[in-house]
């Protein structure tokens, strides 16, 4: 049963995506319905796995004694799978509206399905090798989505994306080899597979750092973040789902696996490697937020905000305590929900009204009330205003950092709060522009603006309610994260 | 019950919004009914025994609520103030637009404010505090004029920064003490003993809540936001919302730092500065609502002094605590009355400048009586309620100063505070006299305007008049029989300050108590006649009339001088510098170039086995060990060259394979896409293929047009490629890739050699 459900989660979208690519549908309507149906079915399977609390280990393909494709779901994996399974169907619906009027739909929807299966694979991966394979496949399957508009910018962005991800993969590969040759087959176990430093502390730290940077490429750690702003040329569903949730969160998730389940926090905490990664992510928080404040392009501003927020997660993970892991997982969920919502709103503005710059949004809230009410929720949550979900996760990160008590943690919290303050600046300038245009505003500039259609509004409203309700009734989520972190 | 008080307004807010779509009458009815129900609930809560209540897991931290004496009293005050302002608002807003929005957020704010005052832990308070800050933002920006937008932005900035800083303090507290339950703070802090951390945490929380209370130097939002907000909102902002900040200050001062001399003295000093500064600002102001707003700042200073004195005196601080509590309550009442009166003036004249509205109140006995009551109350005249609270505060300071002097310590500080207290009281009398005289005694400079004002004998509807009258009646009522009302309230509420209720009855009308008040009144009279009438009223050379002038130098505006440049200019320029320095372009230019070079060097060091000792500290010793582990001697010069070459090929292969993919796409599924721009061809392999095709075509006798002239294209491509390459090679990731590929190749090399 477990085997079947696992396989449905992964291979149903994979195969249906491939089928979409092969049998090229003439009818856009049939194509969209098929895509949404497949994704919903896979999500249903995922939720069945989650609700039945299946934790079986399934060896899918044994290659050798140490190398095999193994699926297993533990607490952290459940968290990631839950995020992916909840958000993908909504994005699918959103994409149906967003992709109206663009060509080559089979290509888009095909790879869209395939990347779902692969992301589910990352969540379900039971050992390092499996995760690495799916991680690489994710890069490959998302390049076509970035390249989809086939403009010059898109091709350039795809190139940069590809080069960065491959570079990161090479670094991660080095780290993986180290673990495979010294750990017990690279299975993910709480506390890690390394029992001691095989070649001294420095070598372990060096390889951990290589791995952190390698997987950190996808999590947009400074200085390896430059691909993320570039790929914002992709269609908004892709930017929203992949480059605010699936791909980047896969990077953060991989870092978490590396830290907590492979190297083990016992070996790493207190080493120079830990302090390096803490400071790197703390700096990225500040850096991303300051770039976002300076950005005047709507989507780019959100992208830089993603850069900053991913480092919140990495910072929490780099604390290397159970509380840190819990906080990181929480922020992963909170940020996923919030940022995808913000991107949906930006996409709705872009798709229906062709507006891309923040200066053009003056007074638009009166014409797109639902969209901007949702965006306001996203802004509140991202800034960390109670009772929205962003507040809960930020609170946990802060208390986890204060609980560590080291100087580096306090420096990190200072950066974190500065980042939160800047996020208030960059989000609320948009919100205030949209709602309160000021006295010189005549309404002429937004005369032809129209509200998005239901296929966009429904996911947005659901997500906005989600950011609020997950914040207010956050008890179960917090305890699930605590359980995942072994607290 | 508690939950109802908090959630009911939140539920009614959308209902009210829907009702306002329908009609104005429906909206007013819904809003008033909601406030009335809320008031009834507050009365019920106040008559019920103390309740406590918690919602674990909500908002990640769990929310906890409590209703004790202080909280019950304040819930009553809040519900009462909301009811009065809403009743008054139905007339005030009859000519407004965007009212649905106002009413929606008004009710939301009510719920959030209730939440703040009913919370029993600081985190719960902060949750509702933040909600309250954001929902009340819409009050300030209601008019959407330029001034309102500016004031609202200031308000929001102060609220957000204050909230963040308070959050920082709270998590420090949480991690140090393990709780933020207000009642537990003192015991836990005594156990912990980590004073520097507690002071840091307390300072952060004080910053956050003090910003809302209007404490110096964070008072800047008050004098801006209150005048631009609609009058009912100003009354609430000033009377209630500032008190939520005070609530937080009490929570830490009287609980976390209970009987901590240093902390208490600091709060007293902050309070003194706030009190004097607010009063001086109010003295100079020529705008009716701005004067009242500055007066709020000043009165908050009085309250802060009381709170600080409670902490200084510790268990003996009953008098200071009662004074602070009663002054909070009184100030809520006064500001309700005064701002609503100002609203009545504004509603009819649409002006707030003292010179313009001068003489409006003549022949309006009701308005005059109500305003006078408020003014006498806030001025601390005997028989009015302000007298009671000010007397308590004054007595607590002077008793402490006397006690210090008796024990031989220096009482200079507290003597100074006492005198400043009396002088500020005098200034209060002076500026209230200024307002009263301008509005109700003097005639307008323009006789036509005065005639129009005099003709307007019914300034408001009966309902609005009642909303003004009811709170106004309470002021002398409380003041005449202090022990009946005020004494009971004080003894019910002081538990929150961790002090016992007053043991002995205070003889409010004894000579010692009256003396302080009389000194203040005399100072006030002196100031009014000696300063305001002589310096602040000038004869206008053109019209020949005497006018109020604003002599306060604009340069002394803390916001314009410090905060706005700091936030809008200095910090962004630092941010800009950071992002420009570390951004993609610069990184590509300098930093990454250097890093890349370093990687290359590192690779060549690997190759030629040049690292022999601890050359450059830890990094190199680590890489040395790495090299030893790889089998240093095996990797020789040629191998390094091969690695470098292969990595170069590898990078090209990346680029080429992507081009091939694009090409494939164009040939298959993208067949109908627009033709590529000519300079998109990239690598030399493309050129070779293209040139071959050119030659074939010409050999077969065909024509090669300019589009397919691959020699030109190759030239263009070279230009593009150079651009791309400079971008790529300058990029850190390129360096990383080279390094990784080298590392991977070394791995394979070692593995193979090891096996053989």
JSON list of N, CA and C in Angstrom, two decimals, chain A residues 104 107 148 150 159 163-164 167 170-171 199 223-225 290-291 304 383 385-387 392 395 402 417 421 428 432 436 471-472 474-475, chain B residues 57-61 101 127 134 137 141 164 167-168 171 175 575 579 582-584 629 654 658 666 669-670 672 731-733 736-737 740:
[
{"chain": "A", "resi": 104, "resn": "UNK", "atom": "N", "xyz": [2.18, 26.96, -27.12]},
{"chain": "A", "resi": 104, "resn": "UNK", "atom": "CA", "xyz": [2.98, 25.82, -26.65]},
{"chain": "A", "resi": 104, "resn": "UNK", "atom": "C", "xyz": [2.56, 25.36, -25.27]},
{"chain": "A", "resi": 107, "resn": "UNK", "atom": "N", "xyz": [3.89, 21.87, -23.88]},
{"chain": "A", "resi": 107, "resn": "UNK", "atom": "CA", "xyz": [5.24, 21.89, -23.35]},
{"chain": "A", "resi": 107, "resn": "UNK", "atom": "C", "xyz": [5.23, 22.40, -21.92]},
{"chain": "A", "resi": 148, "resn": "UNK", "atom": "N", "xyz": [10.53, 28.90, -21.52]},
{"chain": "A", "resi": 148, "resn": "UNK", "atom": "CA", "xyz": [9.29, 28.81, -22.26]},
{"chain": "A", "resi": 148, "resn": "UNK", "atom": "C", "xyz": [8.91, 30.03, -23.10]},
{"chain": "A", "resi": 150, "resn": "UNK", "atom": "N", "xyz": [10.78, 31.89, -24.62]},
{"chain": "A", "resi": 150, "resn": "UNK", "atom": "CA", "xyz": [11.74, 31.85, -25.71]},
{"chain": "A", "resi": 150, "resn": "UNK", "atom": "C", "xyz": [12.16, 33.24, -26.18]},
{"chain": "A", "resi": 159, "resn": "UNK", "atom": "N", "xyz": [20.12, 29.92, -19.24]},
{"chain": "A", "resi": 159, "resn": "UNK", "atom": "CA", "xyz": [21.53, 29.57, -19.24]},
{"chain": "A", "resi": 159, "resn": "UNK", "atom": "C", "xyz": [22.14, 29.79, -17.87]},
{"chain": "A", "resi": 163, "resn": "UNK", "atom": "N", "xyz": [23.66, 26.95, -15.44]},
{"chain": "A", "resi": 163, "resn": "UNK", "atom": "CA", "xyz": [25.06, 26.96, -15.04]},
{"chain": "A", "resi": 163, "resn": "UNK", "atom": "C", "xyz": [25.19, 26.99, -13.53]},
{"chain": "A", "resi": 164, "resn": "UNK", "atom": "N", "xyz": [24.37, 27.83, -12.90]},
{"chain": "A", "resi": 164, "resn": "UNK", "atom": "CA", "xyz": [24.44, 27.91, -11.45]},
{"chain": "A", "resi": 164, "resn": "UNK", "atom": "C", "xyz": [24.05, 26.59, -10.79]},
{"chain": "A", "resi": 167, "resn": "UNK", "atom": "N", "xyz": [26.69, 23.98, -11.28]},
{"chain": "A", "resi": 167, "resn": "UNK", "atom": "CA", "xyz": [27.83, 24.27, -10.41]},
{"chain": "A", "resi": 167, "resn": "UNK", "atom": "C", "xyz": [27.54, 23.85, -8.99]},
{"chain": "A", "resi": 170, "resn": "UNK", "atom": "N", "xyz": [27.65, 20.13, -8.61]},
{"chain": "A", "resi": 170, "resn": "UNK", "atom": "CA", "xyz": [29.00, 19.57, -8.55]},
{"chain": "A", "resi": 170, "resn": "UNK", "atom": "C", "xyz": [29.55, 19.66, -7.13]},
{"chain": "A", "resi": 171, "resn": "UNK", "atom": "N", "xyz": [29.31, 20.82, -6.49]},
{"chain": "A", "resi": 171, "resn": "UNK", "atom": "CA", "xyz": [29.75, 20.97, -5.10]},
{"chain": "A", "resi": 171, "resn": "UNK", "atom": "C", "xyz": [29.05, 19.97, -4.19]},
{"chain": "A", "resi": 199, "resn": "UNK", "atom": "N", "xyz": [38.52, 12.32, 8.85]},
{"chain": "A", "resi": 199, "resn": "UNK", "atom": "CA", "xyz": [39.87, 12.83, 8.55]},
{"chain": "A", "resi": 199, "resn": "UNK", "atom": "C", "xyz": [40.14, 14.11, 9.33]},
{"chain": "A", "resi": 223, "resn": "UNK", "atom": "N", "xyz": [27.04, 34.24, -2.05]},
{"chain": "A", "resi": 223, "resn": "UNK", "atom": "CA", "xyz": [26.96, 35.01, -3.28]},
{"chain": "A", "resi": 223, "resn": "UNK", "atom": "C", "xyz": [26.43, 34.21, -4.48]},
{"chain": "A", "resi": 224, "resn": "UNK", "atom": "N", "xyz": [25.67, 33.15, -4.24]},
{"chain": "A", "resi": 224, "resn": "UNK", "atom": "CA", "xyz": [25.25, 32.29, -5.35]},
{"chain": "A", "resi": 224, "resn": "UNK", "atom": "C", "xyz": [23.78, 32.49, -5.68]},
{"chain": "A", "resi": 225, "resn": "UNK", "atom": "N", "xyz": [23.28, 33.68, -5.45]},
{"chain": "A", "resi": 225, "resn": "UNK", "atom": "CA", "xyz": [21.84, 33.89, -5.61]},
{"chain": "A", "resi": 225, "resn": "UNK", "atom": "C", "xyz": [21.50, 34.44, -6.99]},
{"chain": "A", "resi": 290, "resn": "UNK", "atom": "N", "xyz": [17.71, 44.47, 1.39]},
{"chain": "A", "resi": 290, "resn": "UNK", "atom": "CA", "xyz": [18.09, 45.80, 0.92]},
{"chain": "A", "resi": 290, "resn": "UNK", "atom": "C", "xyz": [17.97, 45.90, -0.59]},
{"chain": "A", "resi": 291, "resn": "UNK", "atom": "N", "xyz": [18.25, 44.80, -1.29]},
{"chain": "A", "resi": 291, "resn": "UNK", "atom": "CA", "xyz": [18.03, 44.82, -2.75]},
{"chain": "A", "resi": 291, "resn": "UNK", "atom": "C", "xyz": [16.55, 44.99, -3.06]},
{"chain": "A", "resi": 304, "resn": "UNK", "atom": "N", "xyz": [13.73, 39.30, -4.74]},
{"chain": "A", "resi": 304, "resn": "UNK", "atom": "CA", "xyz": [14.77, 39.63, -3.77]},
{"chain": "A", "resi": 304, "resn": "UNK", "atom": "C", "xyz": [14.29, 39.34, -2.35]},
{"chain": "A", "resi": 383, "resn": "UNK", "atom": "N", "xyz": [5.92, 40.42, 6.62]},
{"chain": "A", "resi": 383, "resn": "UNK", "atom": "CA", "xyz": [6.57, 41.31, 7.59]},
{"chain": "A", "resi": 383, "resn": "UNK", "atom": "C", "xyz": [6.60, 40.66, 8.97]},
{"chain": "A", "resi": 385, "resn": "UNK", "atom": "N", "xyz": [3.59, 40.21, 10.97]},
{"chain": "A", "resi": 385, "resn": "UNK", "atom": "CA", "xyz": [2.63, 40.87, 11.85]},
{"chain": "A", "resi": 385, "resn": "UNK", "atom": "C", "xyz": [1.68, 39.81, 12.40]},
{"chain": "A", "resi": 386, "resn": "UNK", "atom": "N", "xyz": [1.51, 39.73, 13.70]},
{"chain": "A", "resi": 386, "resn": "UNK", "atom": "CA", "xyz": [0.52, 38.79, 14.22]},
{"chain": "A", "resi": 386, "resn": "UNK", "atom": "C", "xyz": [-0.86, 39.20, 13.79]},
{"chain": "A", "resi": 387, "resn": "UNK", "atom": "N", "xyz": [-1.81, 38.31, 13.61]},
{"chain": "A", "resi": 387, "resn": "UNK", "atom": "CA", "xyz": [-1.72, 36.87, 13.83]},
{"chain": "A", "resi": 387, "resn": "UNK", "atom": "C", "xyz": [-1.40, 36.10, 12.56]},
{"chain": "A", "resi": 392, "resn": "UNK", "atom": "N", "xyz": [4.37, 33.74, 13.34]},
{"chain": "A", "resi": 392, "resn": "UNK", "atom": "CA", "xyz": [4.62, 32.53, 14.13]},
{"chain": "A", "resi": 392, "resn": "UNK", "atom": "C", "xyz": [6.01, 31.98, 13.82]},
{"chain": "A", "resi": 395, "resn": "UNK", "atom": "N", "xyz": [8.83, 34.27, 15.00]},
{"chain": "A", "resi": 395, "resn": "UNK", "atom": "CA", "xyz": [8.95, 34.17, 16.45]},
{"chain": "A", "resi": 395, "resn": "UNK", "atom": "C", "xyz": [9.77, 32.94, 16.82]},
{"chain": "A", "resi": 402, "resn": "UNK", "atom": "N", "xyz": [17.87, 32.90, 20.05]},
{"chain": "A", "resi": 402, "resn": "UNK", "atom": "CA", "xyz": [18.21, 33.39, 21.37]},
{"chain": "A", "resi": 402, "resn": "UNK", "atom": "C", "xyz": [18.53, 32.23, 22.30]},
{"chain": "A", "resi": 417, "resn": "UNK", "atom": "N", "xyz": [15.93, 40.93, 12.32]},
{"chain": "A", "resi": 417, "resn": "UNK", "atom": "CA", "xyz": [14.95, 41.98, 12.61]},
{"chain": "A", "resi": 417, "resn": "UNK", "atom": "C", "xyz": [15.10, 43.14, 11.63]},
{"chain": "A", "resi": 421, "resn": "UNK", "atom": "N", "xyz": [12.18, 44.53, 9.22]},
{"chain": "A", "resi": 421, "resn": "UNK", "atom": "CA", "xyz": [11.85, 45.94, 9.10]},
{"chain": "A", "resi": 421, "resn": "UNK", "atom": "C", "xyz": [11.88, 46.38, 7.63]},
{"chain": "A", "resi": 428, "resn": "UNK", "atom": "N", "xyz": [5.06, 47.24, 2.20]},
{"chain": "A", "resi": 428, "resn": "UNK", "atom": "CA", "xyz": [4.01, 48.21, 2.47]},
{"chain": "A", "resi": 428, "resn": "UNK", "atom": "C", "xyz": [4.03, 49.40, 1.52]},
{"chain": "A", "resi": 432, "resn": "UNK", "atom": "N", "xyz": [0.49, 50.43, 0.22]},
{"chain": "A", "resi": 432, "resn": "UNK", "atom": "CA", "xyz": [-0.01, 51.79, 0.41]},
{"chain": "A", "resi": 432, "resn": "UNK", "atom": "C", "xyz": [-0.21, 52.51, -0.91]},
{"chain": "A", "resi": 436, "resn": "UNK", "atom": "N", "xyz": [-3.90, 53.69, -1.05]},
{"chain": "A", "resi": 436, "resn": "UNK", "atom": "CA", "xyz": [-4.02, 55.11, -0.71]},
{"chain": "A", "resi": 436, "resn": "UNK", "atom": "C", "xyz": [-3.18, 55.93, -1.66]},
{"chain": "A", "resi": 471, "resn": "UNK", "atom": "N", "xyz": [-1.82, 31.02, 10.77]},
{"chain": "A", "resi": 471, "resn": "UNK", "atom": "CA", "xyz": [-1.23, 31.80, 11.84]},
{"chain": "A", "resi": 471, "resn": "UNK", "atom": "C", "xyz": [-2.04, 31.68, 13.11]},
{"chain": "A", "resi": 472, "resn": "UNK", "atom": "N", "xyz": [-3.35, 31.82, 12.98]},
{"chain": "A", "resi": 472, "resn": "UNK", "atom": "CA", "xyz": [-4.19, 31.82, 14.18]},
{"chain": "A", "resi": 472, "resn": "UNK", "atom": "C", "xyz": [-4.23, 30.43, 14.80]},
{"chain": "A", "resi": 474, "resn": "UNK", "atom": "N", "xyz": [-2.23, 27.85, 14.65]},
{"chain": "A", "resi": 474, "resn": "UNK", "atom": "CA", "xyz": [-0.96, 27.27, 14.24]},
{"chain": "A", "resi": 474, "resn": "UNK", "atom": "C", "xyz": [-0.54, 26.12, 15.15]},
{"chain": "A", "resi": 475, "resn": "UNK", "atom": "N", "xyz": [-1.32, 25.83, 16.17]},
{"chain": "A", "resi": 475, "resn": "UNK", "atom": "CA", "xyz": [-0.94, 24.76, 17.10]},
{"chain": "A", "resi": 475, "resn": "UNK", "atom": "C", "xyz": [-0.54, 23.46, 16.44]},
{"chain": "B", "resi": 57, "resn": "UNK", "atom": "N", "xyz": [-1.81, 27.22, 21.59]},
{"chain": "B", "resi": 57, "resn": "UNK", "atom": "CA", "xyz": [-1.56, 26.88, 20.19]},
{"chain": "B", "resi": 57, "resn": "UNK", "atom": "C", "xyz": [-1.98, 27.92, 19.19]},
{"chain": "B", "resi": 58, "resn": "UNK", "atom": "N", "xyz": [-2.76, 28.90, 19.63]},
{"chain": "B", "resi": 58, "resn": "UNK", "atom": "CA", "xyz": [-3.15, 29.94, 18.69]},
{"chain": "B", "resi": 58, "resn": "UNK", "atom": "C", "xyz": [-1.96, 30.86, 18.47]},
{"chain": "B", "resi": 59, "resn": "UNK", "atom": "N", "xyz": [-1.71, 31.16, 17.21]},
{"chain": "B", "resi": 59, "resn": "UNK", "atom": "CA", "xyz": [-0.60, 32.04, 16.87]},
{"chain": "B", "resi": 59, "resn": "UNK", "atom": "C", "xyz": [0.74, 31.47, 17.27]},
{"chain": "B", "resi": 60, "resn": "UNK", "atom": "N", "xyz": [0.81, 30.17, 17.44]},
{"chain": "B", "resi": 60, "resn": "UNK", "atom": "CA", "xyz": [2.09, 29.54, 17.71]},
{"chain": "B", "resi": 60, "resn": "UNK", "atom": "C", "xyz": [2.55, 29.66, 19.14]},
{"chain": "B", "resi": 61, "resn": "UNK", "atom": "N", "xyz": [2.03, 30.60, 19.88]},
{"chain": "B", "resi": 61, "resn": "UNK", "atom": "CA", "xyz": [2.53, 30.80, 21.23]},
{"chain": "B", "resi": 61, "resn": "UNK", "atom": "C", "xyz": [1.46, 30.53, 22.25]},
{"chain": "B", "resi": 101, "resn": "UNK", "atom": "N", "xyz": [-15.26, 51.91, 4.96]},
{"chain": "B", "resi": 101, "resn": "UNK", "atom": "CA", "xyz": [-13.92, 51.51, 5.36]},
{"chain": "B", "resi": 101, "resn": "UNK", "atom": "C", "xyz": [-13.65, 51.94, 6.80]},
{"chain": "B", "resi": 127, "resn": "UNK", "atom": "N", "xyz": [0.40, 40.66, 20.03]},
{"chain": "B", "resi": 127, "resn": "UNK", "atom": "CA", "xyz": [-0.39, 40.21, 18.89]},
{"chain": "B", "resi": 127, "resn": "UNK", "atom": "C", "xyz": [-1.50, 41.22, 18.60]},
{"chain": "B", "resi": 134, "resn": "UNK", "atom": "N", "xyz": [-2.26, 48.42, 12.88]},
{"chain": "B", "resi": 134, "resn": "UNK", "atom": "CA", "xyz": [-2.53, 48.42, 11.44]},
{"chain": "B", "resi": 134, "resn": "UNK", "atom": "C", "xyz": [-3.95, 48.86, 11.14]},
{"chain": "B", "resi": 137, "resn": "UNK", "atom": "N", "xyz": [-4.40, 52.55, 11.41]},
{"chain": "B", "resi": 137, "resn": "UNK", "atom": "CA", "xyz": [-3.76, 53.31, 10.33]},
{"chain": "B", "resi": 137, "resn": "UNK", "atom": "C", "xyz": [-4.81, 53.97, 9.43]},
{"chain": "B", "resi": 141, "resn": "UNK", "atom": "N", "xyz": [-5.40, 57.96, 7.88]},
{"chain": "B", "resi": 141, "resn": "UNK", "atom": "CA", "xyz": [-5.34, 58.29, 6.46]},
{"chain": "B", "resi": 141, "resn": "UNK", "atom": "C", "xyz": [-6.74, 58.53, 5.87]},
{"chain": "B", "resi": 164, "resn": "UNK", "atom": "N", "xyz": [8.43, 45.84, 15.86]},
{"chain": "B", "resi": 164, "resn": "UNK", "atom": "CA", "xyz": [9.59, 44.96, 15.65]},
{"chain": "B", "resi": 164, "resn": "UNK", "atom": "C", "xyz": [10.51, 44.97, 16.87]},
{"chain": "B", "resi": 167, "resn": "UNK", "atom": "N", "xyz": [9.05, 43.15, 19.64]},
{"chain": "B", "resi": 167, "resn": "UNK", "atom": "CA", "xyz": [9.13, 41.71, 19.38]},
{"chain": "B", "resi": 167, "resn": "UNK", "atom": "C", "xyz": [10.50, 41.19, 19.78]},
{"chain": "B", "resi": 168, "resn": "UNK", "atom": "N", "xyz": [11.52, 41.97, 19.44]},
{"chain": "B", "resi": 168, "resn": "UNK", "atom": "CA", "xyz": [12.89, 41.58, 19.80]},
{"chain": "B", "resi": 168, "resn": "UNK", "atom": "C", "xyz": [13.02, 41.46, 21.32]},
{"chain": "B", "resi": 171, "resn": "UNK", "atom": "N", "xyz": [11.18, 38.28, 22.60]},
{"chain": "B", "resi": 171, "resn": "UNK", "atom": "CA", "xyz": [11.78, 36.95, 22.47]},
{"chain": "B", "resi": 171, "resn": "UNK", "atom": "C", "xyz": [13.00, 36.81, 23.35]},
{"chain": "B", "resi": 175, "resn": "UNK", "atom": "N", "xyz": [13.15, 33.82, 25.96]},
{"chain": "B", "resi": 175, "resn": "UNK", "atom": "CA", "xyz": [14.22, 32.84, 26.03]},
{"chain": "B", "resi": 175, "resn": "UNK", "atom": "C", "xyz": [14.92, 32.90, 27.39]},
{"chain": "B", "resi": 575, "resn": "UNK", "atom": "N", "xyz": [22.00, 51.18, 2.35]},
{"chain": "B", "resi": 575, "resn": "UNK", "atom": "CA", "xyz": [21.49, 49.96, 1.72]},
{"chain": "B", "resi": 575, "resn": "UNK", "atom": "C", "xyz": [21.90, 49.92, 0.26]},
{"chain": "B", "resi": 579, "resn": "UNK", "atom": "N", "xyz": [24.02, 47.09, -1.50]},
{"chain": "B", "resi": 579, "resn": "UNK", "atom": "CA", "xyz": [23.54, 46.26, -2.60]},
{"chain": "B", "resi": 579, "resn": "UNK", "atom": "C", "xyz": [24.34, 46.53, -3.87]},
{"chain": "B", "resi": 582, "resn": "UNK", "atom": "N", "xyz": [27.78, 44.62, -3.29]},
{"chain": "B", "resi": 582, "resn": "UNK", "atom": "CA", "xyz": [27.75, 43.17, -3.36]},
{"chain": "B", "resi": 582, "resn": "UNK", "atom": "C", "xyz": [26.90, 42.66, -4.50]},
{"chain": "B", "resi": 583, "resn": "UNK", "atom": "N", "xyz": [26.26, 43.57, -5.23]},
{"chain": "B", "resi": 583, "resn": "UNK", "atom": "CA", "xyz": [25.34, 43.16, -6.28]},
{"chain": "B", "resi": 583, "resn": "UNK", "atom": "C", "xyz": [26.02, 42.44, -7.41]},
{"chain": "B", "resi": 584, "resn": "UNK", "atom": "N", "xyz": [25.21, 41.98, -8.35]},
{"chain": "B", "resi": 584, "resn": "UNK", "atom": "CA", "xyz": [25.71, 41.12, -9.42]},
{"chain": "B", "resi": 584, "resn": "UNK", "atom": "C", "xyz": [26.86, 41.78, -10.19]},
{"chain": "B", "resi": 629, "resn": "UNK", "atom": "N", "xyz": [45.22, 13.81, 1.22]},
{"chain": "B", "resi": 629, "resn": "UNK", "atom": "CA", "xyz": [44.22, 12.75, 1.16]},
{"chain": "B", "resi": 629, "resn": "UNK", "atom": "C", "xyz": [43.97, 12.31, -0.28]},
{"chain": "B", "resi": 654, "resn": "UNK", "atom": "N", "xyz": [28.18, 22.88, -21.45]},
{"chain": "B", "resi": 654, "resn": "UNK", "atom": "CA", "xyz": [26.93, 23.37, -20.84]},
{"chain": "B", "resi": 654, "resn": "UNK", "atom": "C", "xyz": [26.22, 24.32, -21.79]},
{"chain": "B", "resi": 658, "resn": "UNK", "atom": "N", "xyz": [22.77, 23.65, -24.09]},
{"chain": "B", "resi": 658, "resn": "UNK", "atom": "CA", "xyz": [21.56, 24.46, -23.95]},
{"chain": "B", "resi": 658, "resn": "UNK", "atom": "C", "xyz": [21.16, 25.06, -25.30]},
{"chain": "B", "resi": 666, "resn": "UNK", "atom": "N", "xyz": [13.15, 24.70, -31.29]},
{"chain": "B", "resi": 666, "resn": "UNK", "atom": "CA", "xyz": [12.71, 25.46, -32.46]},
{"chain": "B", "resi": 666, "resn": "UNK", "atom": "C", "xyz": [12.35, 24.54, -33.61]},
{"chain": "B", "resi": 669, "resn": "UNK", "atom": "N", "xyz": [8.74, 21.47, -31.25]},
{"chain": "B", "resi": 669, "resn": "UNK", "atom": "CA", "xyz": [7.47, 22.00, -30.76]},
{"chain": "B", "resi": 669, "resn": "UNK", "atom": "C", "xyz": [7.31, 23.50, -30.97]},
{"chain": "B", "resi": 670, "resn": "UNK", "atom": "N", "xyz": [8.43, 24.19, -31.14]},
{"chain": "B", "resi": 670, "resn": "UNK", "atom": "CA", "xyz": [8.33, 25.64, -31.28]},
{"chain": "B", "resi": 670, "resn": "UNK", "atom": "C", "xyz": [8.43, 26.07, -32.73]},
{"chain": "B", "resi": 672, "resn": "UNK", "atom": "N", "xyz": [6.54, 27.16, -34.80]},
{"chain": "B", "resi": 672, "resn": "UNK", "atom": "CA", "xyz": [5.85, 28.38, -35.21]},
{"chain": "B", "resi": 672, "resn": "UNK", "atom": "C", "xyz": [6.31, 29.62, -34.44]},
{"chain": "B", "resi": 731, "resn": "UNK", "atom": "N", "xyz": [31.99, 35.86, -13.02]},
{"chain": "B", "resi": 731, "resn": "UNK", "atom": "CA", "xyz": [31.00, 35.44, -12.05]},
{"chain": "B", "resi": 731, "resn": "UNK", "atom": "C", "xyz": [31.57, 34.39, -11.11]},
{"chain": "B", "resi": 732, "resn": "UNK", "atom": "N", "xyz": [31.17, 34.52, -9.89]},
{"chain": "B", "resi": 732, "resn": "UNK", "atom": "CA", "xyz": [31.70, 33.61, -8.90]},
{"chain": "B", "resi": 732, "resn": "UNK", "atom": "C", "xyz": [31.32, 32.18, -9.21]},
{"chain": "B", "resi": 733, "resn": "UNK", "atom": "N", "xyz": [30.11, 32.00, -9.71]},
{"chain": "B", "resi": 733, "resn": "UNK", "atom": "CA", "xyz": [29.67, 30.63, -9.93]},
{"chain": "B", "resi": 733, "resn": "UNK", "atom": "C", "xyz": [30.52, 29.96, -10.98]},
{"chain": "B", "resi": 736, "resn": "UNK", "atom": "N", "xyz": [33.33, 28.70, -9.30]},
{"chain": "B", "resi": 736, "resn": "UNK", "atom": "CA", "xyz": [32.96, 27.54, -8.51]},
{"chain": "B", "resi": 736, "resn": "UNK", "atom": "C", "xyz": [32.86, 26.30, -9.37]},
{"chain": "B", "resi": 737, "resn": "UNK", "atom": "N", "xyz": [32.27, 26.51, -10.55]},
{"chain": "B", "resi": 737, "resn": "UNK", "atom": "CA", "xyz": [32.12, 25.36, -11.43]},
{"chain": "B", "resi": 737, "resn": "UNK", "atom": "C", "xyz": [33.48, 24.79, -11.79]},
{"chain": "B", "resi": 740, "resn": "UNK", "atom": "N", "xyz": [34.67, 22.96, -8.90]},
{"chain": "B", "resi": 740, "resn": "UNK", "atom": "CA", "xyz": [33.96, 21.70, -8.64]},
{"chain": "B", "resi": 740, "resn": "UNK", "atom": "C", "xyz": [34.33, 20.64, -9.63]}
]
